C-alpha cells in the first residue's frame, strides 16, 4: 500500500568537522521534529508526535564512534519513549564492535497510538530495556527488560511487574551458552521460569547440537496471558462470493 510520512523538522543544527585525522558530525542544537505522522494505505499509524535527538558520530582512522546522547518521543507533555545508546567499532582486520544502550517507554501512551489501539491489551505500565554487547572473536550479549505497574486494558486489572533478561556467549566455532530467566510478580503471587542452553560443535556441516533445560519454582500460566502486548488483529469479513446463474 501507499505509505506517507510527514516529517516537519522545526529545529536542529549539525556541525561537520573534516580534516586529515577525523570526520565528525555533532548536533550542536538538538534535531527536533514536531507533529510527526505516518499513514499507510489511508490508515493513520502514528500521529501528533514530537521527537528530539542529540547525537554525535566520529571516525578517526579505523575507529568509529556513534553516540545517541539522548532521543525522546513525546505527545504533548508526555514522554512516550526515551533512549540513549553508544556504539564503538574498529574497521579493518578482524571486526571489533561493541555497544550498549537504554530505552524507556510509557506503555500506556505508546499503545494509544492509532497503529496499536485495536491490538493493545495493556492500559498502563512502564518498561525499561538495557543492552550491552560486543562482537569480536567471541560474541557476547546481555539484555534486560523490566516492566512495572502493568495494568490490563480489560477490567483495569493490576498485573504487577515483569523482569526478564537474556545473556548469551557465542564463539567463532559455533559453540556457546545462553540463559533466559523471567519473573512475573502479580499482586498476589510470583511466577518464574528459566531457560538455559548450550550449543555444541556440530558433527556435520549444517547440523545443530543443542542441549537445553527449563526450570521453575512455580509457574501460573494464566498470569502471563494478559501480558500479550499484541493479539491477532480482527480480520475484515469478506463479502460472500456470488456465482452467476447458468
GROMACS .gro file of C-alpha atoms in nm:
model
  246
    1UNK     CA    1   0.000   0.000   0.000
    2UNK     CA    2   0.091   0.365  -0.023
    3UNK     CA    3   0.287   0.492   0.277
    4UNK     CA    4   0.336   0.855   0.367
    5UNK     CA    5   0.537   1.019   0.642
    6UNK     CA    6   0.507   1.382   0.745
    7UNK     CA    7   0.848   1.490   0.878
    8UNK     CA    8   0.837   1.862   0.964
    9UNK     CA    9   1.185   1.936   1.103
   10UNK     CA   10   1.144   2.252   1.310
   11UNK     CA   11   1.490   2.296   1.464
   12UNK     CA   12   1.836   2.149   1.478
   13UNK     CA   13   2.196   2.223   1.393
   14UNK     CA   14   2.456   1.967   1.286
   15UNK     CA   15   2.823   2.062   1.278
   16UNK     CA   16   3.051   1.867   1.045
   17UNK     CA   17   3.427   1.860   1.100
   18UNK     CA   18   3.657   1.708   0.841
   19UNK     CA   19   4.035   1.709   0.847
   20UNK     CA   20   4.313   1.459   0.769
   21UNK     CA   21   4.273   1.294   1.111
   22UNK     CA   22   3.896   1.267   1.159
   23UNK     CA   23   3.544   1.310   1.028
   24UNK     CA   24   3.290   1.417   1.288
   25UNK     CA   25   2.918   1.503   1.293
   26UNK     CA   26   2.776   1.661   1.609
   27UNK     CA   27   2.437   1.812   1.688
   28UNK     CA   28   2.520   2.148   1.844
   29UNK     CA   29   2.144   2.205   1.866
   30UNK     CA   30   1.908   1.905   1.909
   31UNK     CA   31   1.734   1.789   1.594
   32UNK     CA   32   1.363   1.843   1.656
   33UNK     CA   33   1.063   1.716   1.462
   34UNK     CA   34   0.712   1.829   1.557
   35UNK     CA   35   0.379   1.681   1.457
   36UNK     CA   36   0.520   1.358   1.318
   37UNK     CA   37   0.262   1.144   1.141
   38UNK     CA   38   0.274   0.821   0.941
   39UNK     CA   39  -0.003   0.688   0.717
   40UNK     CA   40  -0.020   0.356   0.531
   41UNK     CA   41  -0.287   0.278   0.271
   42UNK     CA   42  -0.502   0.557   0.405
   43UNK     CA   43  -0.478   0.433   0.764
   44UNK     CA   44  -0.311   0.655   1.018
   45UNK     CA   45  -0.046   0.465   1.215
   46UNK     CA   46   0.126   0.740   1.411
   47UNK     CA   47   0.006   1.091   1.481
   48UNK     CA   48   0.093   1.403   1.677
   49UNK     CA   49   0.442   1.303   1.791
   50UNK     CA   50   0.735   1.530   1.866
   51UNK     CA   51   1.091   1.394   1.858
   52UNK     CA   52   1.417   1.534   1.986
   53UNK     CA   53   1.759   1.386   1.908
   54UNK     CA   54   2.109   1.474   2.025
   55UNK     CA   55   2.389   1.266   1.872
   56UNK     CA   56   2.747   1.256   1.751
   57UNK     CA   57   2.943   1.035   1.512
   58UNK     CA   58   3.319   1.032   1.472
   59UNK     CA   59   3.566   0.841   1.257
   60UNK     CA   60   3.934   0.857   1.347
   61UNK     CA   61   4.143   0.620   1.139
   62UNK     CA   62   3.986   0.277   1.175
   63UNK     CA   63   3.791   0.373   1.489
   64UNK     CA   64   3.424   0.470   1.458
   65UNK     CA   65   3.218   0.607   1.745
   66UNK     CA   66   2.845   0.678   1.740
   67UNK     CA   67   2.670   0.826   2.044
   68UNK     CA   68   2.299   0.886   2.062
   69UNK     CA   69   2.325   1.102   2.370
   70UNK     CA   70   1.951   1.147   2.402
   71UNK     CA   71   1.643   1.068   2.198
   72UNK     CA   72   1.284   1.134   2.305
   73UNK     CA   73   0.942   1.085   2.153
   74UNK     CA   74   0.668   1.294   2.311
   75UNK     CA   75   0.299   1.355   2.266
   76UNK     CA   76   0.215   1.684   2.426
   77UNK     CA   77   0.387   1.685   2.765
   78UNK     CA   78   0.402   1.303   2.787
   79UNK     CA   79   0.734   1.136   2.712
   80UNK     CA   80   0.643   0.814   2.532
   81UNK     CA   81   0.994   0.685   2.458
   82UNK     CA   82   1.341   0.797   2.567
   83UNK     CA   83   1.668   0.636   2.466
   84UNK     CA   84   2.046   0.668   2.480
   85UNK     CA   85   2.293   0.439   2.302
   86UNK     CA   86   2.663   0.409   2.229
   87UNK     CA   87   2.838   0.217   1.952
   88UNK     CA   88   3.210   0.155   1.907
   89UNK     CA   89   3.364  -0.019   1.608
   90UNK     CA   90   3.712  -0.082   1.472
   91UNK     CA   91   3.730  -0.128   1.098
   92UNK     CA   92   3.990  -0.329   0.911
   93UNK     CA   93   4.122  -0.672   1.003
   94UNK     CA   94   3.906  -0.869   1.244
   95UNK     CA   95   3.578  -0.696   1.326
   96UNK     CA   96   3.551  -0.549   1.672
   97UNK     CA   97   3.217  -0.392   1.760
   98UNK     CA   98   3.064  -0.309   2.096
   99UNK     CA   99   2.754  -0.123   2.202
  100UNK     CA  100   2.528  -0.050   2.493
  101UNK     CA  101   2.212   0.142   2.550
  102UNK     CA  102   1.897   0.207   2.748
  103UNK     CA  103   1.539   0.255   2.626
  104UNK     CA  104   1.244   0.358   2.844
  105UNK     CA  105   0.881   0.358   2.735
  106UNK     CA  106   0.542   0.462   2.870
  107UNK     CA  107   0.347   0.158   2.753
  108UNK     CA  108   0.006   0.311   2.812
  109UNK     CA  109   0.083   0.613   2.595
  110UNK     CA  110   0.265   0.407   2.333
  111UNK     CA  111  -0.026   0.167   2.291
  112UNK     CA  112  -0.268   0.455   2.240
  113UNK     CA  113  -0.116   0.536   1.903
  114UNK     CA  114  -0.354   0.450   1.615
  115UNK     CA  115  -0.143   0.156   1.496
  116UNK     CA  116  -0.193  -0.031   1.824
  117UNK     CA  117  -0.524   0.079   1.976
  118UNK     CA  118  -0.712  -0.223   1.839
  119UNK     CA  119  -0.441  -0.465   1.946
  120UNK     CA  120  -0.323  -0.342   2.284
  121UNK     CA  121  -0.406  -0.542   2.595
  122UNK     CA  122  -0.238  -0.304   2.842
  123UNK     CA  123  -0.374   0.032   2.958
  124UNK     CA  124  -0.077   0.137   3.173
  125UNK     CA  125   0.278   0.039   3.250
  126UNK     CA  126   0.638   0.149   3.218
  127UNK     CA  127   0.917  -0.054   3.058
  128UNK     CA  128   1.294  -0.024   3.062
  129UNK     CA  129   1.522  -0.215   2.824
  130UNK     CA  130   1.901  -0.218   2.862
  131UNK     CA  131   2.151  -0.394   2.638
  132UNK     CA  132   2.524  -0.446   2.627
  133UNK     CA  133   2.703  -0.646   2.361
  134UNK     CA  134   3.030  -0.700   2.181
  135UNK     CA  135   3.137  -0.881   1.868
  136UNK     CA  136   3.498  -0.986   1.810
  137UNK     CA  137   3.641  -1.338   1.826
  138UNK     CA  138   3.353  -1.412   2.063
  139UNK     CA  139   3.006  -1.260   2.052
  140UNK     CA  140   2.862  -1.166   2.390
  141UNK     CA  141   2.526  -1.005   2.458
  142UNK     CA  142   2.324  -0.909   2.765
  143UNK     CA  143   1.968  -0.778   2.752
  144UNK     CA  144   1.745  -0.691   3.046
  145UNK     CA  145   1.378  -0.594   3.039
  146UNK     CA  146   1.187  -0.450   3.333
  147UNK     CA  147   0.816  -0.372   3.307
  148UNK     CA  148   0.642  -0.227   3.612
  149UNK     CA  149   0.299  -0.102   3.720
  150UNK     CA  150   0.131  -0.306   3.447
  151UNK     CA  151  -0.247  -0.275   3.422
  152UNK     CA  152  -0.467  -0.476   3.186
  153UNK     CA  153  -0.694  -0.286   2.950
  154UNK     CA  154  -0.980  -0.526   3.019
  155UNK     CA  155  -1.122  -0.463   3.365
  156UNK     CA  156  -0.840  -0.225   3.458
  157UNK     CA  157  -0.683  -0.517   3.646
  158UNK     CA  158  -0.336  -0.471   3.804
  159UNK     CA  159  -0.091  -0.724   3.661
  160UNK     CA  160   0.219  -0.648   3.868
  161UNK     CA  161   0.570  -0.637   3.726
  162UNK     CA  162   0.779  -0.842   3.484
  163UNK     CA  163   1.156  -0.893   3.492
  164UNK     CA  164   1.327  -1.072   3.204
  165UNK     CA  165   1.682  -1.097   3.080
  166UNK     CA  166   1.894  -1.280   2.828
  167UNK     CA  167   2.265  -1.350   2.833
  168UNK     CA  168   2.446  -1.526   2.550
  169UNK     CA  169   2.804  -1.607   2.457
  170UNK     CA  170   2.886  -1.750   2.115
  171UNK     CA  171   3.230  -1.849   1.990
  172UNK     CA  172   3.353  -1.839   1.632
  173UNK     CA  173   3.328  -2.219   1.603
  174UNK     CA  174   2.952  -2.206   1.672
  175UNK     CA  175   2.963  -2.325   2.033
  176UNK     CA  176   2.813  -2.116   2.308
  177UNK     CA  177   2.581  -2.081   2.604
  178UNK     CA  178   2.274  -1.876   2.690
  179UNK     CA  179   2.033  -1.817   2.979
  180UNK     CA  180   1.685  -1.664   2.972
  181UNK     CA  181   1.536  -1.603   3.320
  182UNK     CA  182   1.189  -1.450   3.355
  183UNK     CA  183   0.995  -1.349   3.666
  184UNK     CA  184   0.638  -1.220   3.693
  185UNK     CA  185   0.520  -1.075   4.025
  186UNK     CA  186   0.147  -1.013   4.049
  187UNK     CA  187  -0.028  -0.853   4.347
  188UNK     CA  188  -0.096  -1.200   4.490
  189UNK     CA  189   0.176  -1.441   4.371
  190UNK     CA  190   0.500  -1.491   4.183
  191UNK     CA  191   0.593  -1.698   3.876
  192UNK     CA  192   0.937  -1.771   3.743
  193UNK     CA  193   1.092  -1.971   3.463
  194UNK     CA  194   1.449  -2.003   3.338
  195UNK     CA  195   1.566  -2.143   3.005
  196UNK     CA  196   1.934  -2.236   2.981
  197UNK     CA  197   2.105  -2.394   2.686
  198UNK     CA  198   2.435  -2.495   2.531
  199UNK     CA  199   2.532  -2.505   2.166
  200UNK     CA  200   2.792  -2.773   2.093
  201UNK     CA  201   3.014  -2.803   1.789
  202UNK     CA  202   2.806  -2.972   1.517
  203UNK     CA  203   2.915  -3.315   1.399
  204UNK     CA  204   2.836  -3.228   1.038
  205UNK     CA  205   2.811  -2.904   0.839
  206UNK     CA  206   2.467  -2.752   0.871
  207UNK     CA  207   2.381  -2.958   1.179
  208UNK     CA  208   2.294  -2.811   1.518
  209UNK     CA  209   2.380  -2.973   1.851
  210UNK     CA  210   2.168  -2.813   2.121
  211UNK     CA  211   2.115  -2.904   2.485
  212UNK     CA  212   1.866  -2.710   2.695
  213UNK     CA  213   1.689  -2.709   3.026
  214UNK     CA  214   1.377  -2.532   3.155
  215UNK     CA  215   1.338  -2.486   3.531
  216UNK     CA  216   1.081  -2.314   3.752
  217UNK     CA  217   0.996  -2.299   4.121
  218UNK     CA  218   0.633  -2.214   4.045
  219UNK     CA  219   0.453  -2.106   3.734
  220UNK     CA  220   0.099  -1.974   3.683
  221UNK     CA  221   0.047  -1.964   3.308
  222UNK     CA  222  -0.281  -1.773   3.332
  223UNK     CA  223  -0.097  -1.475   3.483
  224UNK     CA  224   0.101  -1.432   3.161
  225UNK     CA  225  -0.196  -1.434   2.925
  226UNK     CA  226  -0.299  -1.066   2.971
  227UNK     CA  227   0.062  -0.962   2.907
  228UNK     CA  228   0.047  -1.046   2.537
  229UNK     CA  229   0.118  -0.697   2.407
  230UNK     CA  230  -0.046  -0.784   2.078
  231UNK     CA  231  -0.326  -1.009   1.977
  232UNK     CA  232  -0.447  -1.105   1.635
  233UNK     CA  233  -0.599  -0.816   1.454
  234UNK     CA  234  -0.958  -0.857   1.364
  235UNK     CA  235  -0.970  -0.965   1.005
  236UNK     CA  236  -1.231  -0.786   0.799
  237UNK     CA  237  -1.505  -1.010   0.682
  238UNK     CA  238  -1.504  -1.057   0.309
  239UNK     CA  239  -1.837  -1.045   0.130
  240UNK     CA  240  -1.961  -1.388   0.024
  241UNK     CA  241  -1.878  -1.488  -0.330
  242UNK     CA  242  -2.167  -1.498  -0.570
  243UNK     CA  243  -2.172  -1.710  -0.882
  244UNK     CA  244  -2.372  -1.614  -1.188
  245UNK     CA  245  -2.668  -1.834  -1.262
  246UNK     CA  246  -2.613  -2.080  -1.551
   0.00000   0.00000   0.00000
